[in-house]
XYZ file of C-alpha atoms in Angstrom:
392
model
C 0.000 0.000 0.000
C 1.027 3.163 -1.104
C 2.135 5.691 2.155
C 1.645 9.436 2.109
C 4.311 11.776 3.970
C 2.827 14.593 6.312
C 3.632 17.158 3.778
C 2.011 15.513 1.098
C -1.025 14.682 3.260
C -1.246 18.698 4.140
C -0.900 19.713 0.279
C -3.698 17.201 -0.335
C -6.046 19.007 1.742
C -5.029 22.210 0.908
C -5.712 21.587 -2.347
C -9.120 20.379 -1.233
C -9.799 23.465 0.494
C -8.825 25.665 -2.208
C -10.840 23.706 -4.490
C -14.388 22.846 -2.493
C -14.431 25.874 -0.368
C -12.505 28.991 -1.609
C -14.681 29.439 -4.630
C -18.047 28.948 -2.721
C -20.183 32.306 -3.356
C -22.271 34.125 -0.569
C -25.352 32.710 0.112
C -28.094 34.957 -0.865
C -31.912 35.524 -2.540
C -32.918 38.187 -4.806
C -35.580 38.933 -6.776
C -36.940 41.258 -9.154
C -40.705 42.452 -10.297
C -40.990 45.460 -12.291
C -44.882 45.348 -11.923
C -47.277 42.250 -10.832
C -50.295 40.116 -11.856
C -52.053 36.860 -10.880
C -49.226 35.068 -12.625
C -47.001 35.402 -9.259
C -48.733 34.005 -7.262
C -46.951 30.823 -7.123
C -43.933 33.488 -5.636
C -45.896 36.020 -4.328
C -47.831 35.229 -0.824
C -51.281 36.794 -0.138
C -52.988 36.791 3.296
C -55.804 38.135 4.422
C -57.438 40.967 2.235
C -54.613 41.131 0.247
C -55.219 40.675 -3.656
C -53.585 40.914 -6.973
C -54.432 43.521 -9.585
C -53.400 44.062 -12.802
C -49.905 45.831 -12.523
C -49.982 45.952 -8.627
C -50.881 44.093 -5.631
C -53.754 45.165 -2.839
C -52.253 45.205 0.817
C -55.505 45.656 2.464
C -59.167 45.745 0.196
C -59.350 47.823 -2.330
C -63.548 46.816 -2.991
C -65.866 49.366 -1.506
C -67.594 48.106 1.677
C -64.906 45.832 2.150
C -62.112 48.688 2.870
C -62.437 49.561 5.932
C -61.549 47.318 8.989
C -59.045 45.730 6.306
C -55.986 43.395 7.217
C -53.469 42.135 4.675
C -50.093 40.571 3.735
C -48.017 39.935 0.555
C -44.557 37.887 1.285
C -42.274 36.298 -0.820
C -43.089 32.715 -0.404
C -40.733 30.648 -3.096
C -37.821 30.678 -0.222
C -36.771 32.267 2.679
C -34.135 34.451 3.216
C -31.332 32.826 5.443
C -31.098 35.932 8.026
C -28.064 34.816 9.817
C -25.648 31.134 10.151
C -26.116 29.527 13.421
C -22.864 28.204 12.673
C -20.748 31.356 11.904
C -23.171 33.738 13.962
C -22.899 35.718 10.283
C -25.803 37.867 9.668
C -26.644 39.049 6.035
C -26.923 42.330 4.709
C -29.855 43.059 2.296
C -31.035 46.308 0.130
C -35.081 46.638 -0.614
C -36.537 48.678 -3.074
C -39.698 49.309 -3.617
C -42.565 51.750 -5.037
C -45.991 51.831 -4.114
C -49.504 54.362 -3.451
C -50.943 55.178 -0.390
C -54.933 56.548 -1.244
C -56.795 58.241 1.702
C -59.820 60.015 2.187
C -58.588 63.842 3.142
C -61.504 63.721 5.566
C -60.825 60.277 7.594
C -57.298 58.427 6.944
C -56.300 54.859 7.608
C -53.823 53.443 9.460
C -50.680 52.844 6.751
C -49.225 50.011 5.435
C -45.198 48.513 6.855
C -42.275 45.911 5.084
C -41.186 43.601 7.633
C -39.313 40.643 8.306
C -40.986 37.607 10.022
C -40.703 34.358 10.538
C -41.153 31.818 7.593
C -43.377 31.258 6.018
C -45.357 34.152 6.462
C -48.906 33.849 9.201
C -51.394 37.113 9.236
C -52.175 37.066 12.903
C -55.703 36.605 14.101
C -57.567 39.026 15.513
C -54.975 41.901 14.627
C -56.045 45.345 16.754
C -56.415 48.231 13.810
C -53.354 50.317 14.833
C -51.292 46.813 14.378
C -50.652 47.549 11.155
C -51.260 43.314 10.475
C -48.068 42.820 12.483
C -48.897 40.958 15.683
C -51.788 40.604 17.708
C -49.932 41.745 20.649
C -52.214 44.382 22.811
C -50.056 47.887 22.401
C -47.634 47.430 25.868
C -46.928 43.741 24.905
C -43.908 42.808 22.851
C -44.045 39.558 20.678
C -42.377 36.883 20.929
C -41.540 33.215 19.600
C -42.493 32.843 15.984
C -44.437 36.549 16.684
C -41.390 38.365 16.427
C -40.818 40.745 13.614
C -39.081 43.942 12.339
C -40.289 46.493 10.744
C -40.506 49.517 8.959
C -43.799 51.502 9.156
C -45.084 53.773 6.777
C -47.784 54.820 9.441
C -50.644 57.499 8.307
C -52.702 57.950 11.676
C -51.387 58.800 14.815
C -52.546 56.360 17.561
C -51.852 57.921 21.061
C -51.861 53.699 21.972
C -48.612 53.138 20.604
C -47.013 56.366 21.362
C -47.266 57.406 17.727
C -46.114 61.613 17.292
C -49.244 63.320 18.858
C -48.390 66.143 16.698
C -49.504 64.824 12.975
C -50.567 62.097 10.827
C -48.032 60.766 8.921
C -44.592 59.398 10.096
C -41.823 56.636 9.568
C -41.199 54.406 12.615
C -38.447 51.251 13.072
C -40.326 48.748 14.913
C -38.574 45.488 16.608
C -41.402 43.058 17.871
C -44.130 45.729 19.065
C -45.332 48.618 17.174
C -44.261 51.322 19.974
C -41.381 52.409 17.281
C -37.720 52.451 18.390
C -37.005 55.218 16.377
C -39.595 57.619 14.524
C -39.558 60.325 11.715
C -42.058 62.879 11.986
C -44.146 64.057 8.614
C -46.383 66.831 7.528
C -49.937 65.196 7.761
C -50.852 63.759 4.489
C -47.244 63.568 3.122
C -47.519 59.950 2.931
C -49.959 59.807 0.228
C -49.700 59.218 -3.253
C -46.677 57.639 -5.411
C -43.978 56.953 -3.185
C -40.793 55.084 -3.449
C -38.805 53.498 -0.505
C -35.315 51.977 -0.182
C -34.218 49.844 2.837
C -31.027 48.961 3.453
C -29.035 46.713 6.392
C -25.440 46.830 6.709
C -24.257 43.801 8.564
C -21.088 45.764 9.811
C -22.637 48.876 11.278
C -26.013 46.820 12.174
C -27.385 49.963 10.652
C -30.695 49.773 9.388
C -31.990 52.339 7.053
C -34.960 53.803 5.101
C -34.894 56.720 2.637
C -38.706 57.742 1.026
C -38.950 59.605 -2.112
C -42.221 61.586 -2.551
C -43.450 61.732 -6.065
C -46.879 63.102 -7.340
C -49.459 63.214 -4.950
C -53.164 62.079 -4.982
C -53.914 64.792 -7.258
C -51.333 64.823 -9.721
C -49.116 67.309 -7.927
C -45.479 66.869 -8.428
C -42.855 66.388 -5.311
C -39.438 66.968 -4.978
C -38.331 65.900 -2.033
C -37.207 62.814 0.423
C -36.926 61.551 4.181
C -34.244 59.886 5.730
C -34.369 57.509 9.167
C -31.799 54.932 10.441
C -31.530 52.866 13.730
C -28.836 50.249 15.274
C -30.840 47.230 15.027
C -29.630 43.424 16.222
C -31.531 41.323 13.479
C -29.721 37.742 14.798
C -31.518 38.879 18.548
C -34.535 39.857 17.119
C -35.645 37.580 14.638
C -34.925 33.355 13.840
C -32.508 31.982 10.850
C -34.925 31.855 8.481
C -37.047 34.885 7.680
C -40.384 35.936 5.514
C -39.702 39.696 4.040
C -43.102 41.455 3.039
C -45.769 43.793 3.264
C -48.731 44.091 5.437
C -51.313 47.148 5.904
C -54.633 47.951 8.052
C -57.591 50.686 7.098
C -59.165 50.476 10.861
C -62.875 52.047 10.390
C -61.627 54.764 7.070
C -60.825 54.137 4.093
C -57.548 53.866 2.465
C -55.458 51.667 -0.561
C -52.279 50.148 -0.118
C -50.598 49.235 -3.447
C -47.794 47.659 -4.295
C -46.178 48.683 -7.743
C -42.652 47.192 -7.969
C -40.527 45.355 -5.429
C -36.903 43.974 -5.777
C -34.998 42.849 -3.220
C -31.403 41.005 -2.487
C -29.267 39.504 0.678
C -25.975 38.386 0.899
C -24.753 36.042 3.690
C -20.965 35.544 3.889
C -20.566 31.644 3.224
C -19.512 29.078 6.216
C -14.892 28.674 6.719
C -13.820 25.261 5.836
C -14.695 22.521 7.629
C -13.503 22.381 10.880
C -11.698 18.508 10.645
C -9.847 19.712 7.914
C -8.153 22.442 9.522
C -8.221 20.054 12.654
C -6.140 17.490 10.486
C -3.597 20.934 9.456
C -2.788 22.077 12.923
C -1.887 18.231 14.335
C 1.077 18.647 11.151
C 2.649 21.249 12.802
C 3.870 25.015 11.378
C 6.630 23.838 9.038
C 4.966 21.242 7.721
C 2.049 23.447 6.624
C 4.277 26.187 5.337
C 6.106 23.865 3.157
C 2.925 21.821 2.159
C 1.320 25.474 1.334
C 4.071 26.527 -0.864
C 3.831 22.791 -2.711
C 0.270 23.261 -3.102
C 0.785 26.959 -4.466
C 3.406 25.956 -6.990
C 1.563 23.111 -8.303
C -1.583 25.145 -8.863
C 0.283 27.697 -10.749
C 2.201 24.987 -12.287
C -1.158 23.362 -13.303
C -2.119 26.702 -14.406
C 1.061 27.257 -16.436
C 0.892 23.785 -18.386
C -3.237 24.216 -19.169
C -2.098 27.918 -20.959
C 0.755 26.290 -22.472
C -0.941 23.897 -24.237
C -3.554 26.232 -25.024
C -1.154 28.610 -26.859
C 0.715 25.523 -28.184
C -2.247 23.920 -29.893
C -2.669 27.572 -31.291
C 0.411 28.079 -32.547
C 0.316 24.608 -34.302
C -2.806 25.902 -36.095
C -1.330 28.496 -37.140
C 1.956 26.692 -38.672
C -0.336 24.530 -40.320
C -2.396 27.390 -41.865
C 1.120 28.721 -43.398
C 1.910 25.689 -44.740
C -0.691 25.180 -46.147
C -0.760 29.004 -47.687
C 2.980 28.637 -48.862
C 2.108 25.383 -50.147
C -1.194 26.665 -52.571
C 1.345 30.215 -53.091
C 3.655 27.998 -55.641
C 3.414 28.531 -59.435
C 4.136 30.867 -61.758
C 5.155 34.535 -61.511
C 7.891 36.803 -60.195
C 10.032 34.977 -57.209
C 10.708 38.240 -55.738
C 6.914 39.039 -56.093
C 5.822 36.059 -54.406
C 7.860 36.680 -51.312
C 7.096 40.514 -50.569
C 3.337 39.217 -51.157
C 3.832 36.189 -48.027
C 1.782 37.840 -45.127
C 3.198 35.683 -42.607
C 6.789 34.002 -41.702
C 7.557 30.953 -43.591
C 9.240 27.724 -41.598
C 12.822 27.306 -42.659
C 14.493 23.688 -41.513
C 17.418 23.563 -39.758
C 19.607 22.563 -42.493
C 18.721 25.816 -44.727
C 19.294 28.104 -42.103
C 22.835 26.471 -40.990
C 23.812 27.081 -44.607
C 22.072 30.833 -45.191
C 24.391 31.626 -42.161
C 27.735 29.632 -42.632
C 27.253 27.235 -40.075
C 26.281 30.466 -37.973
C 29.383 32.151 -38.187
C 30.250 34.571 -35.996
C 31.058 37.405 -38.823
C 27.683 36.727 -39.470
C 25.889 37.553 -36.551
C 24.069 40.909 -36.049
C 23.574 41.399 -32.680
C 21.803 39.597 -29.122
C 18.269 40.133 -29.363
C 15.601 39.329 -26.163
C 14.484 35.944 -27.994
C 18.210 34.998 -28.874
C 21.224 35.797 -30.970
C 20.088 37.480 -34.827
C 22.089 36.293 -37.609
C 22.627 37.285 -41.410
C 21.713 34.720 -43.924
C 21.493 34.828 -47.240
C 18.686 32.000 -48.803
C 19.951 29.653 -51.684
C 18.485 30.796 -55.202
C 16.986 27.254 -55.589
C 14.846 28.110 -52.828
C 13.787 31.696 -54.838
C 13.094 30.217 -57.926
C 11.689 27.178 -56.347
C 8.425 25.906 -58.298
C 10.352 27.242 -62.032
């Protein structure tokens, strides 16, 4: 039987390393839709009052009698996003963008609409209270809990004194984390949060900076806006929410009347990937720090020498293409006409054998020789007129 030495063995799995773990890509789901229709609902999850239109999706009811007292979700159902690695205690970073229309009565307004992460797959709470947004079912002092938990950004257009919401207008952004008494809230002009609106959502898994920027464009009436809000919080997504996470929409009318749409949505995460395993570098460290080092540097010269031979042939199966190609030109070249003619007219180098070029140069003599160039020494030859004249 065959015996392996220690640095042989640690080259081995080096190489198996390099090969099975250093080229594994982040882990991560994304998804695009430029507008929606029935079609996705295979993707799309709908809960509730929720319902699909043509071109957008319904939060909460958009039928007349139906509106108000309205609960709703739309998720992405066809996986979940992997949050964080038990493993690694990773946690991914993700960027949201969205547009959508908020639609209120100017006399009587309902209570907004909110993305959030949850657990998967997505569950509309029973028995949501109105100012819940169709987060949780938790009474306004209570914060949820178990598969309850969520975070979320609310796009809130009523001010309910229950959850601490600014007594001082309508419309605001909050950062909710399990309970919708926010943990960080953006005041609005009342009725700002109406109309076309765009919102982008990002989470940087460095900074554990969660952020939301809203662009205002034409309101309910066709008016343009120019302008945008800005609100970011310090959020701990691996405390806060499980492995495995739904990312959505949900929205509530209470007793008004108000649309949530949904126009567009793309989304992607990225979740750094898990190290090698850990019996492989278990098997490395037993070798000892030499061993490695001089196993590394094996394993690193025969990749690039693997590396070297693969472009080598490559360019060596080209270049015998090529000298086949001349051949075959110089070959259908000979016939009749001017000798001198026929070489000015060559538009490539022609193969001379080793014989004619040790008599065009005397046996390479050194009175012959020109000069050193990069490639080798340059000689002066001069060709025999049989050669010229050959095919006469």
């Amino acid at each position: 039987m065959v015996g392996f030495s220690a640095s042989t063995t640690c080259a081995l799995l080096l190489l198996l390393i390099f090969f099975f773990y250093l080229p594994t890509v982040a882990i991560s789901l994304s998804f695009n839709y430029s507008t929606f229709s029935s079609a996705d609902q295979n993707a799309i999850k709908i809960e509730g009052d929720a319902s699909f239109s043509v071109g957008w999706v319904d939060i909460s009811a958009n039928r007349y009698g139906s509106i108000d007292y309205s609960n709703g979700r739309a998720s992405y159902n066809a996986q979940p996003m992997l949050l964080w690695d038990r493993a690694t205690g990773e946690v991914a970073s993700f960027t949201t963008c969205f547009s959508f229309v908020i639609s209120s009565n100017i006399s009587s307004k309902g209570q907004g609409m909110a993305f959030f992460l949850a657990g998967y797959p997505s569950s509309l709470p029973a028995r949501c209270p109105d100012y819940n947004l169709a987060l949780t079912s938790q009474s306004a002092d209570a914060v949820a809990a178990g598969d309850s938990r969520f975070v979320a950004v609310e796009f809130d257009t009523f001010n309910n004194t229950v959850v601490s919401d600014p007594h001082d207008t309508f419309d605001h952004i909050g950062i909710d984390i399990s309970s919708l008494r926010s943990v960080r809230t953006l005041t609005m002009p009342s009725f700002e949060l109406t109309g076309n609106l765009t919102a982008d959502i990002n989470y940087d898994n460095v900074s554990s900076i969660l952020s939301v920027t809203v662009w205002l464009g034409d309101d309910n009436e066709g008016k343009p806006r120019n302008r945008s809000y800005n609100l970011r919080s310090k959020v701990d997504l691996k405390s806060a929410l499980p492995e495995q996470v739904s990312v959505g929409f949900s929205a509530s009318t209470s007793n008004a009347i108000e649309l949530h749409q949904l126009h567009s949505w793309s989304f992607i995460s990225s979740l750094e990937p898990p190290p090698p395993p850990a019996a492989a570098i278990s098997s490395l460290s037993r070798l000892g720090p030499g061993v490695i080092a001089g196993a590394a540097a094996g394993a690193s010269v025969s990749l690039v020498l693997i590396f070297a031979a693969t472009v080598a042939l490559v360019v060596r199966r080209h270049h015998q293409q090529k000298m086949v190609e001349m051949d075959e030109y110089h070959t259908d070249s000979e016939g009749e006409g001017d000798p001198m003619m026929e070489i000015e007219m060559v538009k490539g180098p022609r193969r001379f054998s080793y014989h004619e070029l040790v008599e065009a140069t005397r046996n390479f003599a050194a009175e012959e020789k020109l000069g050193q160039g990069g490639f080798g020494a340059v000689y002066r030859g001069y060709l025999r007129a049989s050669w010229a004249s050959r095919g006469h």
